GROMACS .gro file of C-alpha atoms in nm:
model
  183
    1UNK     CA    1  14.814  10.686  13.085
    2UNK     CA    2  14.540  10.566  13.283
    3UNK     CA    3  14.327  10.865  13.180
    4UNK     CA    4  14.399  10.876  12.836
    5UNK     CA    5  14.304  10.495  12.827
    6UNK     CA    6  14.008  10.565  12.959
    7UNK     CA    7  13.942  10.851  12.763
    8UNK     CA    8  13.980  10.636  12.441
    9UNK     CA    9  13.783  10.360  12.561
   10UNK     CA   10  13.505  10.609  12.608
   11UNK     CA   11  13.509  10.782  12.322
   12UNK     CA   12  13.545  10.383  12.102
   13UNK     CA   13  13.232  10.310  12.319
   14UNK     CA   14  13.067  10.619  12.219
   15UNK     CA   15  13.138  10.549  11.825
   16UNK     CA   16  13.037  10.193  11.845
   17UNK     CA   17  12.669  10.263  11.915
   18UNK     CA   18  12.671  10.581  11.601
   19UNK     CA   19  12.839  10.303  11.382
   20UNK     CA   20  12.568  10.024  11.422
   21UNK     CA   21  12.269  10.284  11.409
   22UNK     CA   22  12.428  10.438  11.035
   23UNK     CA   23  12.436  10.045  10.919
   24UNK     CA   24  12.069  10.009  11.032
   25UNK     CA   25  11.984  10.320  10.840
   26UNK     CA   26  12.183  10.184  10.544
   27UNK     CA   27  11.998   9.829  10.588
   28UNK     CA   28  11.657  10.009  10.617
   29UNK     CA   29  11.716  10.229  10.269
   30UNK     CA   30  11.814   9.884  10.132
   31UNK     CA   31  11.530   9.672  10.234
   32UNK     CA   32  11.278   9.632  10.008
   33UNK     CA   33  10.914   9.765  10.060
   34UNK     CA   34  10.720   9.640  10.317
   35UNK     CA   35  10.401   9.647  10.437
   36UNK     CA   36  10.242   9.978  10.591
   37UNK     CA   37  10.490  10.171  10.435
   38UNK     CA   38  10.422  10.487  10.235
   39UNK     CA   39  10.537  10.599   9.881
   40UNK     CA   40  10.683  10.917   9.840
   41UNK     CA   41  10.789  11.081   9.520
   42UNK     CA   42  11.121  10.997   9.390
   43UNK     CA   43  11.277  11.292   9.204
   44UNK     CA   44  11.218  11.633   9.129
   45UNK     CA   45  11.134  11.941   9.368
   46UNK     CA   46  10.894  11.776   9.574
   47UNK     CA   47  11.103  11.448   9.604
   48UNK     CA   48  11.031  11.272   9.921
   49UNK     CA   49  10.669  11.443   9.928
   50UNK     CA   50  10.391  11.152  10.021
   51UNK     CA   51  10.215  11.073   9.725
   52UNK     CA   52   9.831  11.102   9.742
   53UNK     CA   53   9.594  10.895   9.418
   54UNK     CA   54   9.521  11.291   9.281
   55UNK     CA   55   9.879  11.334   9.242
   56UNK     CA   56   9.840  11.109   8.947
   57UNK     CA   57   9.772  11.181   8.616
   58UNK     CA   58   9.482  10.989   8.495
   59UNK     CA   59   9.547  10.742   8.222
   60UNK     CA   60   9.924  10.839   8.304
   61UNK     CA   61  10.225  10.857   8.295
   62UNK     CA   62  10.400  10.703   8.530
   63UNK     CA   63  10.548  10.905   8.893
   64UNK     CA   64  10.843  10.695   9.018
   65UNK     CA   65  10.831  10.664   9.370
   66UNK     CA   66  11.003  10.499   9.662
   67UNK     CA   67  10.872  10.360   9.961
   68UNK     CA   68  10.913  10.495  10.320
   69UNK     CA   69  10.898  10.376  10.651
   70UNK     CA   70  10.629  10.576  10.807
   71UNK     CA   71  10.739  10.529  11.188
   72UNK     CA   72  11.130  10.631  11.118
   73UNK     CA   73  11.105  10.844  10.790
   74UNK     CA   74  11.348  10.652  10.625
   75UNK     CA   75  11.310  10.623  10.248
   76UNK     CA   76  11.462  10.298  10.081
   77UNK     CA   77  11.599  10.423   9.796
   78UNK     CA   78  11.954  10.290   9.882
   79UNK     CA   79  11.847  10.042   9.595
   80UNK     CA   80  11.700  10.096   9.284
   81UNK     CA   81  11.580   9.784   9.259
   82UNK     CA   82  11.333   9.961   9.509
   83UNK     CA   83  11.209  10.191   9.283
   84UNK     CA   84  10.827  10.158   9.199
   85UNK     CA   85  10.631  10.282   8.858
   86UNK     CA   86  10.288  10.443   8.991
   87UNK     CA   87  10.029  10.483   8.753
   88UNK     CA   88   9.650  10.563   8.780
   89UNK     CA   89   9.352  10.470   8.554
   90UNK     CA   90   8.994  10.453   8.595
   91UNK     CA   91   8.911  10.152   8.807
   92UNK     CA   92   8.696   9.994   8.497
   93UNK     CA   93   9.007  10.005   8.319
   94UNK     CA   94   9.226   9.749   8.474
   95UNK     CA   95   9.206   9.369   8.435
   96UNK     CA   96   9.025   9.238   8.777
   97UNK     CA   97   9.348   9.055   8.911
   98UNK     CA   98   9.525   9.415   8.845
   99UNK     CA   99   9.225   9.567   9.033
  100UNK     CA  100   9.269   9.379   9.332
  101UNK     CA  101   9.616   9.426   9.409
  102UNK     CA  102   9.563   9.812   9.292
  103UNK     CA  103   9.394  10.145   9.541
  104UNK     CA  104   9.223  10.382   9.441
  105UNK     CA  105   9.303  10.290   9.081
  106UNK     CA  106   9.636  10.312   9.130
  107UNK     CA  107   9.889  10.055   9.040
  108UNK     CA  108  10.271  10.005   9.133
  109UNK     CA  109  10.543   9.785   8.955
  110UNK     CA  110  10.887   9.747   8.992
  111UNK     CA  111  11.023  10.053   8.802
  112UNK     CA  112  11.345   9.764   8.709
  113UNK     CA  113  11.294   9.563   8.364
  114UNK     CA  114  11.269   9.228   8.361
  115UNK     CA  115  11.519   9.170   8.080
  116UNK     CA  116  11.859   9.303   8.157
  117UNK     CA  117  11.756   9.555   8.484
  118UNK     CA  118  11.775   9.900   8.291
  119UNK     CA  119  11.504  10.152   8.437
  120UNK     CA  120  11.141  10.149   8.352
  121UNK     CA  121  11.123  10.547   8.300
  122UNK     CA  122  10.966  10.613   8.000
  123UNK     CA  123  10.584  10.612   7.869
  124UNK     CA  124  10.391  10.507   7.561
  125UNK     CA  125  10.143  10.770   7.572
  126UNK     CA  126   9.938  10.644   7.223
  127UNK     CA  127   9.952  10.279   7.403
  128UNK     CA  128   9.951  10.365   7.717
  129UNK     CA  129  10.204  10.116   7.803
  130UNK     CA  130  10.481  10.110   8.053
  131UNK     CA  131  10.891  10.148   7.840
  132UNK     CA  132  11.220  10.032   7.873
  133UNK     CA  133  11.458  10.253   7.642
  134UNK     CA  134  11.691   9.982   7.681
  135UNK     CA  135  11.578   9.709   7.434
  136UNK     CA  136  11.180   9.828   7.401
  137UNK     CA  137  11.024   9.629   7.599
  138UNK     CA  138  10.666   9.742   7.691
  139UNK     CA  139  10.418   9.643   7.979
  140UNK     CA  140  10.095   9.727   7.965
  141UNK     CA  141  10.002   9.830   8.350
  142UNK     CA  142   9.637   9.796   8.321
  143UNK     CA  143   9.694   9.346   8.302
  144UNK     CA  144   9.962   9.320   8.501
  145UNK     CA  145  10.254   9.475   8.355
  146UNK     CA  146  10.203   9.207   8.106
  147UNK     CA  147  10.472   9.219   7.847
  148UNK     CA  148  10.347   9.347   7.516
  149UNK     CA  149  10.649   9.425   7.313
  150UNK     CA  150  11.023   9.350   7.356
  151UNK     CA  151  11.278   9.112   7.474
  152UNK     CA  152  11.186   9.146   7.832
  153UNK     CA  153  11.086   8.727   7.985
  154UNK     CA  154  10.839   8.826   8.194
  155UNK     CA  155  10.582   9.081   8.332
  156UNK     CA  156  10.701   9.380   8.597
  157UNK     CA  157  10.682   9.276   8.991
  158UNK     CA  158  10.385   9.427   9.064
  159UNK     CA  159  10.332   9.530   9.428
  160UNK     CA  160  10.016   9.557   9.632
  161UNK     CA  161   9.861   9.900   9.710
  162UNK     CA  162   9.568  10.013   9.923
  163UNK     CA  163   9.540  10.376  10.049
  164UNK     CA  164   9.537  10.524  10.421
  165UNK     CA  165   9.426  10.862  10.552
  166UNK     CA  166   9.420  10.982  10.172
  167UNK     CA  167   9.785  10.848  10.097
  168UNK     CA  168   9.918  10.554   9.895
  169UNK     CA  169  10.043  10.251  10.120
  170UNK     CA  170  10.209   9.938  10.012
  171UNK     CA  171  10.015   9.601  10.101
  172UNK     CA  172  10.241   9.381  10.072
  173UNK     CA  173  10.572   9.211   9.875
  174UNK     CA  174  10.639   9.265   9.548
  175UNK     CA  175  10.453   8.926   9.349
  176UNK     CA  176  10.781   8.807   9.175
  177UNK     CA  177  11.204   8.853   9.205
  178UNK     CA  178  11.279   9.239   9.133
  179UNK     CA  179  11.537   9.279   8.870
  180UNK     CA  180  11.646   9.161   8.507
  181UNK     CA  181  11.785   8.804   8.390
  182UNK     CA  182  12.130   8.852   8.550
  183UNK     CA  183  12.050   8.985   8.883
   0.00000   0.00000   0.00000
């Protein structure tokens, strides 16, 4: 008995430590961006890839991305509400507040509408505007994600870039609340 106690003492001991370290994994894909980390493409076969200003399209469309802690590797994208809409323009074409918070001519949003939360995943090429299928709202990336059609309150968090050994890095917090009117 003895043994066996012991034995399944050590082996609850052993667990305990594996348990907390998969909820800090968990809590890091949750947590939303922060600064210094890197974005890496969302979907597709080179999902997880760092994303560099030339993997952009000029003039777009959008590449959803999510960020990633460059020290552990971990990418949050245990929310979607951390899921960012990258788009790049000519530096002459964005509004100067848009230009300061953007790199390389690159600028990030919330990829989450503003209206009722449904995902920012489609473009306006003609307008070049940023499109929720939901309810058609449209933001126009180059001012802001200003809101230039639609039902949608406000403008898209927008989220602070600047670029690092070739590769886009986030600056700082998103510059509003992520998510639609009810969340």
């Amino acid at each position: 008995r003895t043994v066996l106690r012991g034995a399944l003492g050590f082996g609850i001991g052993l667990n305990i430590p594996r348990v907390g370290l998969a909820r800090a994994a968990d809590d890091d894909r949750q947590a939303r961006p922060h600064k210094g980390d890197r974005l890496v493409m969302a979907y597709g076969d080179r999902a997880g890839q760092v994303i560099r200003p030339d993997d952009l399209t000029p003039g777009g469309p959008q590449m959803l991305a999510f960020p990633m802690d460059p020290s552990s590797k971990v990418v949050r994208d245990g929310s979607l509400l951390n899921q960012v809409a990258l788009v790049r323009f000519d530096p002459s074409q964005l509004s100067e507040d848009t230009r300061a918070q953007a790199a390389a001519g690159v600028v990030a949003y919330s990829a989450i509408c503003t209206h009722q939360g449904c995902p920012i995943s489609m473009w306006q090429a003609a307008s070049k505007t940023l499109f929720c299928s939901c309810h058609a709202s449209r933001f126009d990336p180059t001012d802001r994600a200003r809101v230039v059609d639609g039902p949608a309150p406000r403008r898209l968090p927008m989220l602070p870039l600047q670029t690092s050994d070739g590769t886009i890095v986030v600056a700082g917090e998103f510059s509003s609340r992520v998510g639609g009117q009810t969340q």
